[in-house]
Amino acid sequence: MKTTVRTRSLGLAAVAAGAIFAADIAAAQEFTIGVSWRHFQEERWKIDEAGILSVLEAGGHTYVSADAQADPVKQVTDIESLIASGVDALIVLAQDSQAVLPALERAHEEGIPVVAYDAPIDDPRALFVSFDNVAVGRLMAEAMLEEMPTGNWALIEGDSAHSIVQVFREGQMQALQPKIDAGEITIIAQQNIENWRPDAAQAAVDQILTANANDVDAVLAMNDGMSGGAAAALEAQGLDDVALSGQDGETAALNRIAKGQQTVTIWKNATDLGQAAAEAAVAMAGGAAPGDVPGTVTAQTISGADQPAILLEPIAITRGNLERVVDAGWISREALCDGVDDGGPAPCS
């Protein structure tokens, strides 16, 4: 099976602020960092990649990547190819957290350190770099409850093969379960979406609306791609008052929030995450143990083993605080406010 590999030999420059530890190591040696993407179909991953590249470029390191195209078998082959090419460290965004383990075992045997990126992998030897994903789920549900504290809710969840879905759900239920137990919220549907595909999410919400005669008050979608599909299904039925969630802070989702078509997105500054992963990979390529990388805490793997982790804080973005993403340069005012009528939220008024 052919592996798609993109390689960039990057120029020398000063290491970005905050990468002091990695800079000290990189000053003595340049490394090749391999990145295995589970797929490269979402806007989100291009932002993560730019963050990774900004650190590697600053240190004169080489970036090699492979796109598994949502195929767990291909991802194993990709990782083995990256190992064979002589990478000094790996960053792995797993398509299937279990299927990827044999390839990571080979990396450990070869002495190649591993960063488990964004999605948890049940490997305590890897450094997990992500956001606090329990908080992601909790913040999402809390913002939705402020908008729609009662009624019929549909849960549109990510691919069941991705262990991160369970983590998001745990956070969501911290906020939702008391309302469910009190009978104030009824879960009328809970649907996993293969590969988080927006078109599949749209079809699922279409079916849920039909099965419930459009009596749906909230759609708790786990990311912005799926919320886009859900929004299309709701719009087709003229349902403009249904609460809708997402995460990733995608441009289209932020614009929907400004237009009143989405309630919340959980902003996870993917640039910051990519930079943190690259800094950690460089540090470990230079000999640092995963637990000695600056900023690490102790987390638990899926099976409950202790694991070093770097966990960034997510932020819930609603119509009330859209200024944050504009002020941060995440989105332009023009893109945010495209199509927003007079009387829109503060950045657009």
mmCIF file with all atom_site columns, N, CA and C in Angstrom, residues 97-120:
data_model
loop_
_atom_site.group_PDB
_atom_site.id
_atom_site.type_symbol
_atom_site.label_atom_id
_atom_site.label_alt_id
_atom_site.label_comp_id
_atom_site.label_asym_id
_atom_site.label_entity_id
_atom_site.label_seq_id
_atom_site.pdbx_PDB_ins_code
_atom_site.Cartn_x
_atom_site.Cartn_y
_atom_site.Cartn_z
_atom_site.occupancy
_atom_site.B_iso_or_equiv
_atom_site.pdbx_formal_charge
_atom_site.auth_seq_id
_atom_site.auth_comp_id
_atom_site.auth_asym_id
_atom_site.auth_atom_id
_atom_site.pdbx_PDB_model_num
ATOM 1  N N  . SER A 1 97  ? -7.278 3.863  18.240 1.00 0.00 ? 97  SER A N  1
ATOM 2  C CA . SER A 1 97  ? -6.329 3.889  19.350 1.00 0.00 ? 97  SER A CA 1
ATOM 3  C C  . SER A 1 97  ? -5.786 2.508  19.694 1.00 0.00 ? 97  SER A C  1
ATOM 4  N N  . GLN A 1 98  ? -6.481 1.453  19.300 1.00 0.00 ? 98  GLN A N  1
ATOM 5  C CA . GLN A 1 98  ? -5.995 0.095  19.545 1.00 0.00 ? 98  GLN A CA 1
ATOM 6  C C  . GLN A 1 98  ? -5.175 -0.423 18.367 1.00 0.00 ? 98  GLN A C  1
ATOM 7  N N  . ALA A 1 99  ? -5.668 -0.192 17.152 1.00 0.00 ? 99  ALA A N  1
ATOM 8  C CA . ALA A 1 99  ? -4.989 -0.717 15.969 1.00 0.00 ? 99  ALA A CA 1
ATOM 9  C C  . ALA A 1 99  ? -3.582 -0.164 15.815 1.00 0.00 ? 99  ALA A C  1
ATOM 10 N N  . VAL A 1 100 ? -3.343 1.033  16.340 1.00 0.00 ? 100 VAL A N  1
ATOM 11 C CA . VAL A 1 100 ? -2.051 1.682  16.158 1.00 0.00 ? 100 VAL A CA 1
ATOM 12 C C  . VAL A 1 100 ? -0.977 1.141  17.112 1.00 0.00 ? 100 VAL A C  1
ATOM 13 N N  . LEU A 1 101 ? -1.374 0.397  18.125 1.00 0.00 ? 101 LEU A N  1
ATOM 14 C CA . LEU A 1 101 ? -0.429 -0.009 19.178 1.00 0.00 ? 101 LEU A CA 1
ATOM 15 C C  . LEU A 1 101 ? 0.749  -0.854 18.671 1.00 0.00 ? 101 LEU A C  1
ATOM 16 N N  . PRO A 1 102 ? 0.558  -1.813 17.766 1.00 0.00 ? 102 PRO A N  1
ATOM 17 C CA . PRO A 1 102 ? 1.736  -2.585 17.301 1.00 0.00 ? 102 PRO A CA 1
ATOM 18 C C  . PRO A 1 102 ? 2.793  -1.702 16.644 1.00 0.00 ? 102 PRO A C  1
ATOM 19 N N  . ALA A 1 103 ? 2.357  -0.677 15.910 1.00 0.00 ? 103 ALA A N  1
ATOM 20 C CA . ALA A 1 103 ? 3.325  0.215  15.275 1.00 0.00 ? 103 ALA A CA 1
ATOM 21 C C  . ALA A 1 103 ? 4.075  1.030  16.324 1.00 0.00 ? 103 ALA A C  1
ATOM 22 N N  . LEU A 1 104 ? 3.378  1.445  17.384 1.00 0.00 ? 104 LEU A N  1
ATOM 23 C CA . LEU A 1 104 ? 4.039  2.199  18.448 1.00 0.00 ? 104 LEU A CA 1
ATOM 24 C C  . LEU A 1 104 ? 5.011  1.309  19.219 1.00 0.00 ? 104 LEU A C  1
ATOM 25 N N  . GLU A 1 105 ? 4.673  0.034  19.349 1.00 0.00 ? 105 GLU A N  1
ATOM 26 C CA . GLU A 1 105 ? 5.581  -0.895 20.016 1.00 0.00 ? 105 GLU A CA 1
ATOM 27 C C  . GLU A 1 105 ? 6.895  -0.973 19.251 1.00 0.00 ? 105 GLU A C  1
ATOM 28 N N  . ARG A 1 106 ? 6.804  -0.994 17.936 1.00 0.00 ? 106 ARG A N  1
ATOM 29 C CA . ARG A 1 106 ? 8.030  -1.021 17.147 1.00 0.00 ? 106 ARG A CA 1
ATOM 30 C C  . ARG A 1 106 ? 8.832  0.267  17.354 1.00 0.00 ? 106 ARG A C  1
ATOM 31 N N  . ALA A 1 107 ? 8.138  1.397  17.441 1.00 0.00 ? 107 ALA A N  1
ATOM 32 C CA . ALA A 1 107 ? 8.835  2.661  17.682 1.00 0.00 ? 107 ALA A CA 1
ATOM 33 C C  . ALA A 1 107 ? 9.589  2.612  19.001 1.00 0.00 ? 107 ALA A C  1
ATOM 34 N N  . HIS A 1 108 ? 8.952  2.096  20.029 1.00 0.00 ? 108 HIS A N  1
ATOM 35 C CA . HIS A 1 108 ? 9.616  1.993  21.333 1.00 0.00 ? 108 HIS A CA 1
ATOM 36 C C  . HIS A 1 108 ? 10.830 1.069  21.253 1.00 0.00 ? 108 HIS A C  1
ATOM 37 N N  . GLU A 1 109 ? 10.679 -0.036 20.528 1.00 0.00 ? 109 GLU A N  1
ATOM 38 C CA . GLU A 1 109 ? 11.799 -0.965 20.369 1.00 0.00 ? 109 GLU A CA 1
ATOM 39 C C  . GLU A 1 109 ? 12.987 -0.300 19.680 1.00 0.00 ? 109 GLU A C  1
ATOM 40 N N  . GLU A 1 110 ? 12.694 0.628  18.780 1.00 0.00 ? 110 GLU A N  1
ATOM 41 C CA . GLU A 1 110 ? 13.743 1.336  18.045 1.00 0.00 ? 110 GLU A CA 1
ATOM 42 C C  . GLU A 1 110 ? 14.262 2.554  18.819 1.00 0.00 ? 110 GLU A C  1
ATOM 43 N N  . GLY A 1 111 ? 13.698 2.780  20.005 1.00 0.00 ? 111 GLY A N  1
ATOM 44 C CA . GLY A 1 111 ? 14.136 3.926  20.804 1.00 0.00 ? 111 GLY A CA 1
ATOM 45 C C  . GLY A 1 111 ? 13.618 5.255  20.309 1.00 0.00 ? 111 GLY A C  1
ATOM 46 N N  . ILE A 1 112 ? 12.507 5.239  19.581 1.00 0.00 ? 112 ILE A N  1
ATOM 47 C CA . ILE A 1 112 ? 11.928 6.462  19.038 1.00 0.00 ? 112 ILE A CA 1
ATOM 48 C C  . ILE A 1 112 ? 10.807 6.931  19.960 1.00 0.00 ? 112 ILE A C  1
ATOM 49 N N  . PRO A 1 113 ? 10.922 8.116  20.555 1.00 0.00 ? 113 PRO A N  1
ATOM 50 C CA . PRO A 1 113 ? 9.866  8.604  21.456 1.00 0.00 ? 113 PRO A CA 1
ATOM 51 C C  . PRO A 1 113 ? 8.609  8.965  20.685 1.00 0.00 ? 113 PRO A C  1
ATOM 52 N N  . VAL A 1 114 ? 7.471  8.859  21.376 1.00 0.00 ? 114 VAL A N  1
ATOM 53 C CA . VAL A 1 114 ? 6.172  9.038  20.731 1.00 0.00 ? 114 VAL A CA 1
ATOM 54 C C  . VAL A 1 114 ? 5.355  10.087 21.480 1.00 0.00 ? 114 VAL A C  1
ATOM 55 N N  . VAL A 1 115 ? 4.768  11.003 20.725 1.00 0.00 ? 115 VAL A N  1
ATOM 56 C CA . VAL A 1 115 ? 3.750  11.920 21.237 1.00 0.00 ? 115 VAL A CA 1
ATOM 57 C C  . VAL A 1 115 ? 2.400  11.423 20.734 1.00 0.00 ? 115 VAL A C  1
ATOM 58 N N  . ALA A 1 116 ? 1.514  11.075 21.655 1.00 0.00 ? 116 ALA A N  1
ATOM 59 C CA . ALA A 1 116 ? 0.131  10.741 21.297 1.00 0.00 ? 116 ALA A CA 1
ATOM 60 C C  . ALA A 1 116 ? -0.617 12.060 21.186 1.00 0.00 ? 116 ALA A C  1
ATOM 61 N N  . TYR A 1 117 ? -1.006 12.417 19.976 1.00 0.00 ? 117 TYR A N  1
ATOM 62 C CA . TYR A 1 117 ? -1.490 13.764 19.699 1.00 0.00 ? 117 TYR A CA 1
ATOM 63 C C  . TYR A 1 117 ? -3.010 13.850 19.681 1.00 0.00 ? 117 TYR A C  1
ATOM 64 N N  . ASP A 1 118 ? -3.564 14.668 20.540 1.00 0.00 ? 118 ASP A N  1
ATOM 65 C CA . ASP A 1 118 ? -4.978 15.045 20.585 1.00 0.00 ? 118 ASP A CA 1
ATOM 66 C C  . ASP A 1 118 ? -5.911 13.906 20.984 1.00 0.00 ? 118 ASP A C  1
ATOM 67 N N  . ALA A 1 119 ? -5.749 12.732 20.411 1.00 0.00 ? 119 ALA A N  1
ATOM 68 C CA . ALA A 1 119 ? -6.594 11.586 20.736 1.00 0.00 ? 119 ALA A CA 1
ATOM 69 C C  . ALA A 1 119 ? -5.821 10.614 21.626 1.00 0.00 ? 119 ALA A C  1
ATOM 70 N N  . PRO A 1 120 ? -6.435 10.131 22.709 1.00 0.00 ? 120 PRO A N  1
ATOM 71 C CA . PRO A 1 120 ? -5.705 9.237  23.617 1.00 0.00 ? 120 PRO A CA 1
ATOM 72 C C  . PRO A 1 120 ? -5.364 7.902  22.973 1.00 0.00 ? 120 PRO A C  1
#
